[in-house]
Amino acid sequence: MNENDCQNVFALLSEYIDRQLPDGTCEELDRHIQDCAPCVEFVESLRKSVALGKKYVPGVDPMPVPDGVREALREAYAKSLAQREGSPPAH
Amino acid sequence: MSADAQEQPDELQLARDLMAGSAGAFEHFVDLYHGKIFRYSFTMCGHREDAEEVAQETLMKVFENLSQLREPEHMKAWVFRIAKNACLSKRRKSVFAPARELSLEELRPHRDGESGELDIADWSALPDASAQNAELKTALDHAVQKLPELYRAIFLLRDVECLSTADCARILDVSEDVVKTRLHRARLLLRAGLDAYMKTEQPKGSHPKTGVHA
């Protein structure tokens, strides 16, 4: 195992996990990783971290949108739709 | 839309429906994006009141300017760009923003000098994408909060909201290469934060790599 190879692999792991590397580069990483126990272990931990991260939600929920705000949003929406259709906005 | 976009088809359809004035689209959009923007803002600024205000102000700007948006494909990135700017103007100054990009070398796990093994926890027992464990969820929360803001923003937009690299670049006014660089660092930091938790979870006396008791 070549430490330099591990360094190079390390720099590309997010794109490797996301399958965004060119085919040739991806195959090179596959070849290195399958023969490198530390890399296998690290990739597994990174992959699981990314999967967990994608499901992240903060432990605080928003309050419901207040009725007055919702009504103001609805009015702004109606005006924009009217503008899009080329007619003057309704007041 | 770029090749790496993972935007949910439902969100694109909702953007089309909203722009077309379809029945029900308004309510659905307000409820969905109010939650999304609140969670993004809360995670970025850490203040519930600010996050509520950012969510409401963003939605108002979206509806006031909706006639300017031509492509429903750009809706989500457009909304998040408005939200990011609202968040920046609202946010109290953070002391965590790093003055420089972290180097990869700083983020590499240590290696044992003799065995060459990495000093990382045993992740094999953790099922994929399972955050049902309350302690794990707390560990994830802490790891996300500890991310420097530069990286937290990218993590939220790219991994949580599944926006494309190109969209993230447009939202944050940086190049796509910078998005990729920061996403990788964000994930490495997140992994390191979770790794610290995983280590505390391993039973004492077990071999860190095999789980076999010594």
XYZ file of C-alpha atoms in Angstrom:
305
model
C 0.000 0.000 0.000
C 1.329 3.357 -0.998
C 0.643 6.243 1.387
C 0.677 8.683 -1.523
C -2.055 6.691 -3.240
C -4.164 6.939 -0.087
C -3.681 10.703 -0.042
C -4.782 10.998 -3.640
C -7.783 8.772 -3.010
C -8.697 10.744 0.093
C -9.019 13.954 -1.912
C -11.549 12.385 -4.296
C -13.743 10.394 -1.943
C -16.816 12.619 -1.995
C -16.952 12.570 -5.776
C -16.259 8.827 -5.659
C -19.183 8.245 -3.309
C -21.418 10.468 -5.455
C -20.266 8.587 -8.598
C -19.227 11.819 -10.245
C -15.718 10.844 -11.239
C -14.814 10.035 -14.828
C -14.937 6.258 -15.447
C -11.164 5.869 -15.615
C -10.538 7.694 -12.341
C -13.312 5.775 -10.655
C -11.770 2.459 -11.720
C -8.374 3.565 -10.425
C -9.917 4.334 -7.056
C -11.784 1.015 -7.067
C -8.503 -0.807 -7.690
C -6.720 1.011 -4.887
C -9.511 0.781 -2.352
C -10.176 -2.939 -2.769
C -6.577 -3.693 -1.792
C -6.305 -1.119 0.996
C -7.975 -2.038 4.292
C -7.710 1.451 5.862
C -9.310 2.993 2.770
C -12.118 0.409 2.778
C -12.813 1.247 6.384
C -12.643 4.984 5.831
C -14.879 4.903 2.759
C -17.485 2.928 4.693
C -17.464 5.464 7.516
C -17.669 8.392 5.104
C -20.440 6.782 3.081
C -22.493 6.188 6.209
C -21.819 9.725 7.466
C -23.026 11.168 4.162
C -26.144 8.966 4.229
C -26.890 10.081 7.799
C -26.192 13.705 6.945
C -28.665 13.650 4.062
C -31.433 12.868 6.537
C -30.470 15.694 8.857
C -33.245 17.782 10.373
C -32.638 20.203 13.237
C -34.455 19.337 16.447
C -36.623 22.475 16.215
C -39.786 22.784 14.131
C -41.095 26.060 12.745
C -44.257 27.650 14.098
C -47.248 27.536 11.719
C -47.332 30.440 9.246
C -49.517 33.115 10.933
C -52.867 33.681 9.186
C -52.088 37.354 8.505
C -48.770 36.472 6.862
C -50.371 33.727 4.786
C -52.990 36.178 3.574
C -50.312 38.760 2.620
C -48.397 36.034 0.760
C -51.569 35.023 -1.074
C -52.149 38.621 -2.179
C -48.572 38.955 -3.436
C -48.967 35.659 -5.293
C -52.212 36.826 -6.941
C -50.517 40.031 -8.111
C -47.585 38.136 -9.579
C -49.861 35.712 -11.394
C -51.801 38.649 -12.824
C -48.555 40.295 -13.991
C -47.435 37.071 -15.612
C -50.647 36.922 -17.589
C -50.026 40.460 -18.774
C -53.032 41.980 -17.099
C -52.671 44.729 -14.517
C -52.448 43.466 -10.955
C -55.732 43.378 -9.090
C -55.847 45.611 -6.025
C -30.285 21.170 -14.807
C -26.859 19.705 -14.295
C -26.159 15.994 -14.185
C -25.705 15.804 -10.437
C -29.016 17.412 -9.539
C -31.064 15.127 -7.356
C -34.011 17.442 -6.941
C -37.153 15.540 -6.206
C -39.539 15.427 -9.187
C -42.358 16.469 -6.828
C -40.595 19.762 -6.140
C -40.233 20.514 -9.826
C -43.880 19.712 -10.444
C -44.845 21.932 -7.523
C -42.816 24.801 -9.032
C -44.641 24.317 -12.355
C -48.020 24.201 -10.615
C -47.260 27.310 -8.598
C -46.176 29.259 -11.666
C -49.285 28.107 -13.516
C -51.571 29.147 -10.649
C -52.888 25.610 -10.157
C -55.302 24.975 -7.329
C -53.655 23.918 -4.094
C -50.128 24.777 -5.240
C -49.946 27.903 -3.089
C -50.760 26.143 0.190
C -48.457 23.241 -0.588
C -45.590 25.535 -1.568
C -45.944 27.780 1.479
C -46.009 24.859 3.898
C -43.129 22.984 2.226
C -40.787 25.926 1.728
C -41.613 27.634 5.007
C -40.290 24.475 6.690
C -37.282 24.153 4.385
C -36.206 27.778 4.765
C -36.804 27.734 8.500
C -34.612 24.635 8.926
C -31.858 26.045 6.690
C -31.898 29.411 8.501
C -32.125 27.890 11.954
C -29.173 25.615 11.254
C -27.180 28.503 9.828
C -27.954 31.148 12.459
C -29.154 29.180 15.471
C -31.941 31.597 16.404
C -35.563 30.559 16.161
C -36.908 34.125 15.854
C -34.438 34.997 13.099
C -35.236 31.771 11.277
C -38.992 32.463 11.438
C -38.425 35.973 10.076
C -36.116 34.748 7.324
C -38.701 32.151 6.272
C -41.519 34.715 6.106
C -39.439 37.418 4.400
C -38.136 34.936 1.846
C -41.602 33.698 0.957
C -42.827 37.282 0.585
C -39.973 38.111 -1.808
C -40.630 34.914 -3.736
C -44.297 35.732 -4.266
C -43.669 39.412 -4.984
C -41.143 38.547 -7.665
C -42.587 35.313 -8.983
C -43.454 36.861 -12.345
C -39.703 37.386 -12.957
C -38.927 33.679 -12.703
C -39.160 32.018 -16.109
C -37.889 28.490 -15.519
C -39.536 26.282 -12.899
C -36.287 24.269 -12.846
C -34.629 27.269 -11.191
C -37.283 27.764 -8.533
C -35.614 25.954 -5.668
C -32.180 27.530 -6.189
C -33.826 30.952 -6.577
C -35.742 30.548 -3.304
C -32.612 29.432 -1.456
C -30.591 32.307 -2.853
C -33.159 34.744 -1.470
C -33.144 32.821 1.818
C -29.353 32.893 2.010
C -29.297 36.659 1.554
C -32.076 37.166 4.105
C -30.184 34.930 6.498
C -26.947 36.880 6.020
C -28.627 40.188 6.745
C -30.349 38.780 9.819
C -27.646 36.690 11.315
C -25.690 37.724 14.321
C -21.973 37.773 13.671
C -20.429 34.355 14.050
C -17.022 33.772 15.542
C -16.782 30.398 13.828
C -16.296 31.492 10.243
C -12.847 30.293 9.225
C -10.600 32.802 7.521
C -9.240 30.105 5.230
C -10.149 26.790 3.651
C -9.115 23.834 5.797
C -6.434 21.683 4.171
C -7.155 18.032 3.493
C -4.144 17.101 5.578
C -5.839 18.621 8.618
C -8.850 16.415 7.985
C -7.128 13.081 7.456
C -7.476 10.621 10.305
C -4.294 9.679 12.127
C -2.544 6.452 11.396
C -1.029 4.150 13.965
C 2.738 4.387 13.506
C 3.342 0.630 13.865
C 0.323 -1.103 12.405
C -0.547 1.581 9.861
C -4.186 1.226 10.905
C -6.396 4.297 10.897
C -7.454 5.679 14.233
C -11.156 5.531 13.483
C -14.153 3.865 15.092
C -15.747 0.611 13.985
C -18.612 1.681 11.728
C -19.506 -1.785 10.485
C -22.284 -2.254 13.035
C -24.065 0.952 12.035
C -26.781 0.337 9.481
C -26.864 2.692 6.527
C -28.638 5.991 7.069
C -30.131 5.003 10.382
C -30.525 7.953 12.721
C -33.318 6.429 14.787
C -31.063 6.200 17.786
C -31.622 9.414 19.781
C -27.974 9.611 20.844
C -26.811 9.265 17.272
C -29.225 12.003 16.245
C -27.802 14.255 18.956
C -24.268 13.431 17.827
C -25.239 14.349 14.262
C -26.798 17.590 15.492
C -23.602 18.514 17.331
C -21.437 17.594 14.362
C -23.545 19.787 12.051
C -23.503 22.718 14.481
C -19.742 22.447 14.784
C -19.237 22.733 11.021
C -17.749 26.105 10.074
C -20.446 28.163 8.362
C -18.807 27.945 4.956
C -19.132 24.182 5.107
C -22.469 24.046 6.899
C -24.144 26.048 4.125
C -22.839 23.710 1.431
C -23.775 20.632 3.425
C -27.347 21.882 3.898
C -27.854 22.913 0.276
C -26.089 20.039 -1.416
C -26.666 17.029 0.823
C -29.838 17.894 2.732
C -31.686 19.837 0.016
C -30.135 17.843 -2.849
C -29.457 20.968 -4.919
C -26.981 20.469 -7.769
C -23.381 21.647 -7.606
C -24.220 24.332 -10.204
C -27.219 25.544 -8.192
C -25.179 25.677 -4.977
C -22.536 27.710 -6.809
C -25.187 30.191 -7.964
C -26.783 30.442 -4.527
C -23.505 31.065 -2.716
C -21.700 33.115 -5.400
C -18.755 30.712 -5.647
C -17.421 28.462 -8.405
C -18.503 24.838 -8.811
C -14.989 23.746 -7.853
C -15.324 25.627 -4.569
C -18.660 23.889 -3.944
C -17.001 20.497 -4.476
C -14.035 21.397 -2.297
C -16.214 22.613 0.545
C -18.682 19.744 0.291
C -15.846 17.262 0.686
C -14.485 19.102 3.710
C -17.953 19.420 5.223
C -18.454 15.673 4.906
C -15.025 14.884 6.315
C -15.712 17.103 9.330
C -19.123 15.541 9.807
C -17.573 12.087 9.617
C -14.953 13.050 12.172
C -17.626 14.383 14.531
C -19.664 11.192 14.214
C -16.518 9.089 14.517
C -15.870 10.566 17.955
C -19.376 9.487 18.965
C -18.943 6.001 17.468
C -15.779 5.506 19.489
C -17.619 6.182 22.730
C -20.265 3.669 21.682
C -17.861 0.760 21.356
C -17.848 -1.511 24.379
C -14.774 -1.144 26.495
C -12.134 -3.766 25.876
C -13.367 -4.576 22.406
C -10.941 -4.431 19.573
C -11.605 -1.207 17.715
C -11.530 -2.875 14.333
C -12.959 -6.334 14.862
C -15.259 -5.911 17.855
C -13.616 -9.016 19.374
C -13.079 -8.710 23.103
C -9.459 -8.713 24.205
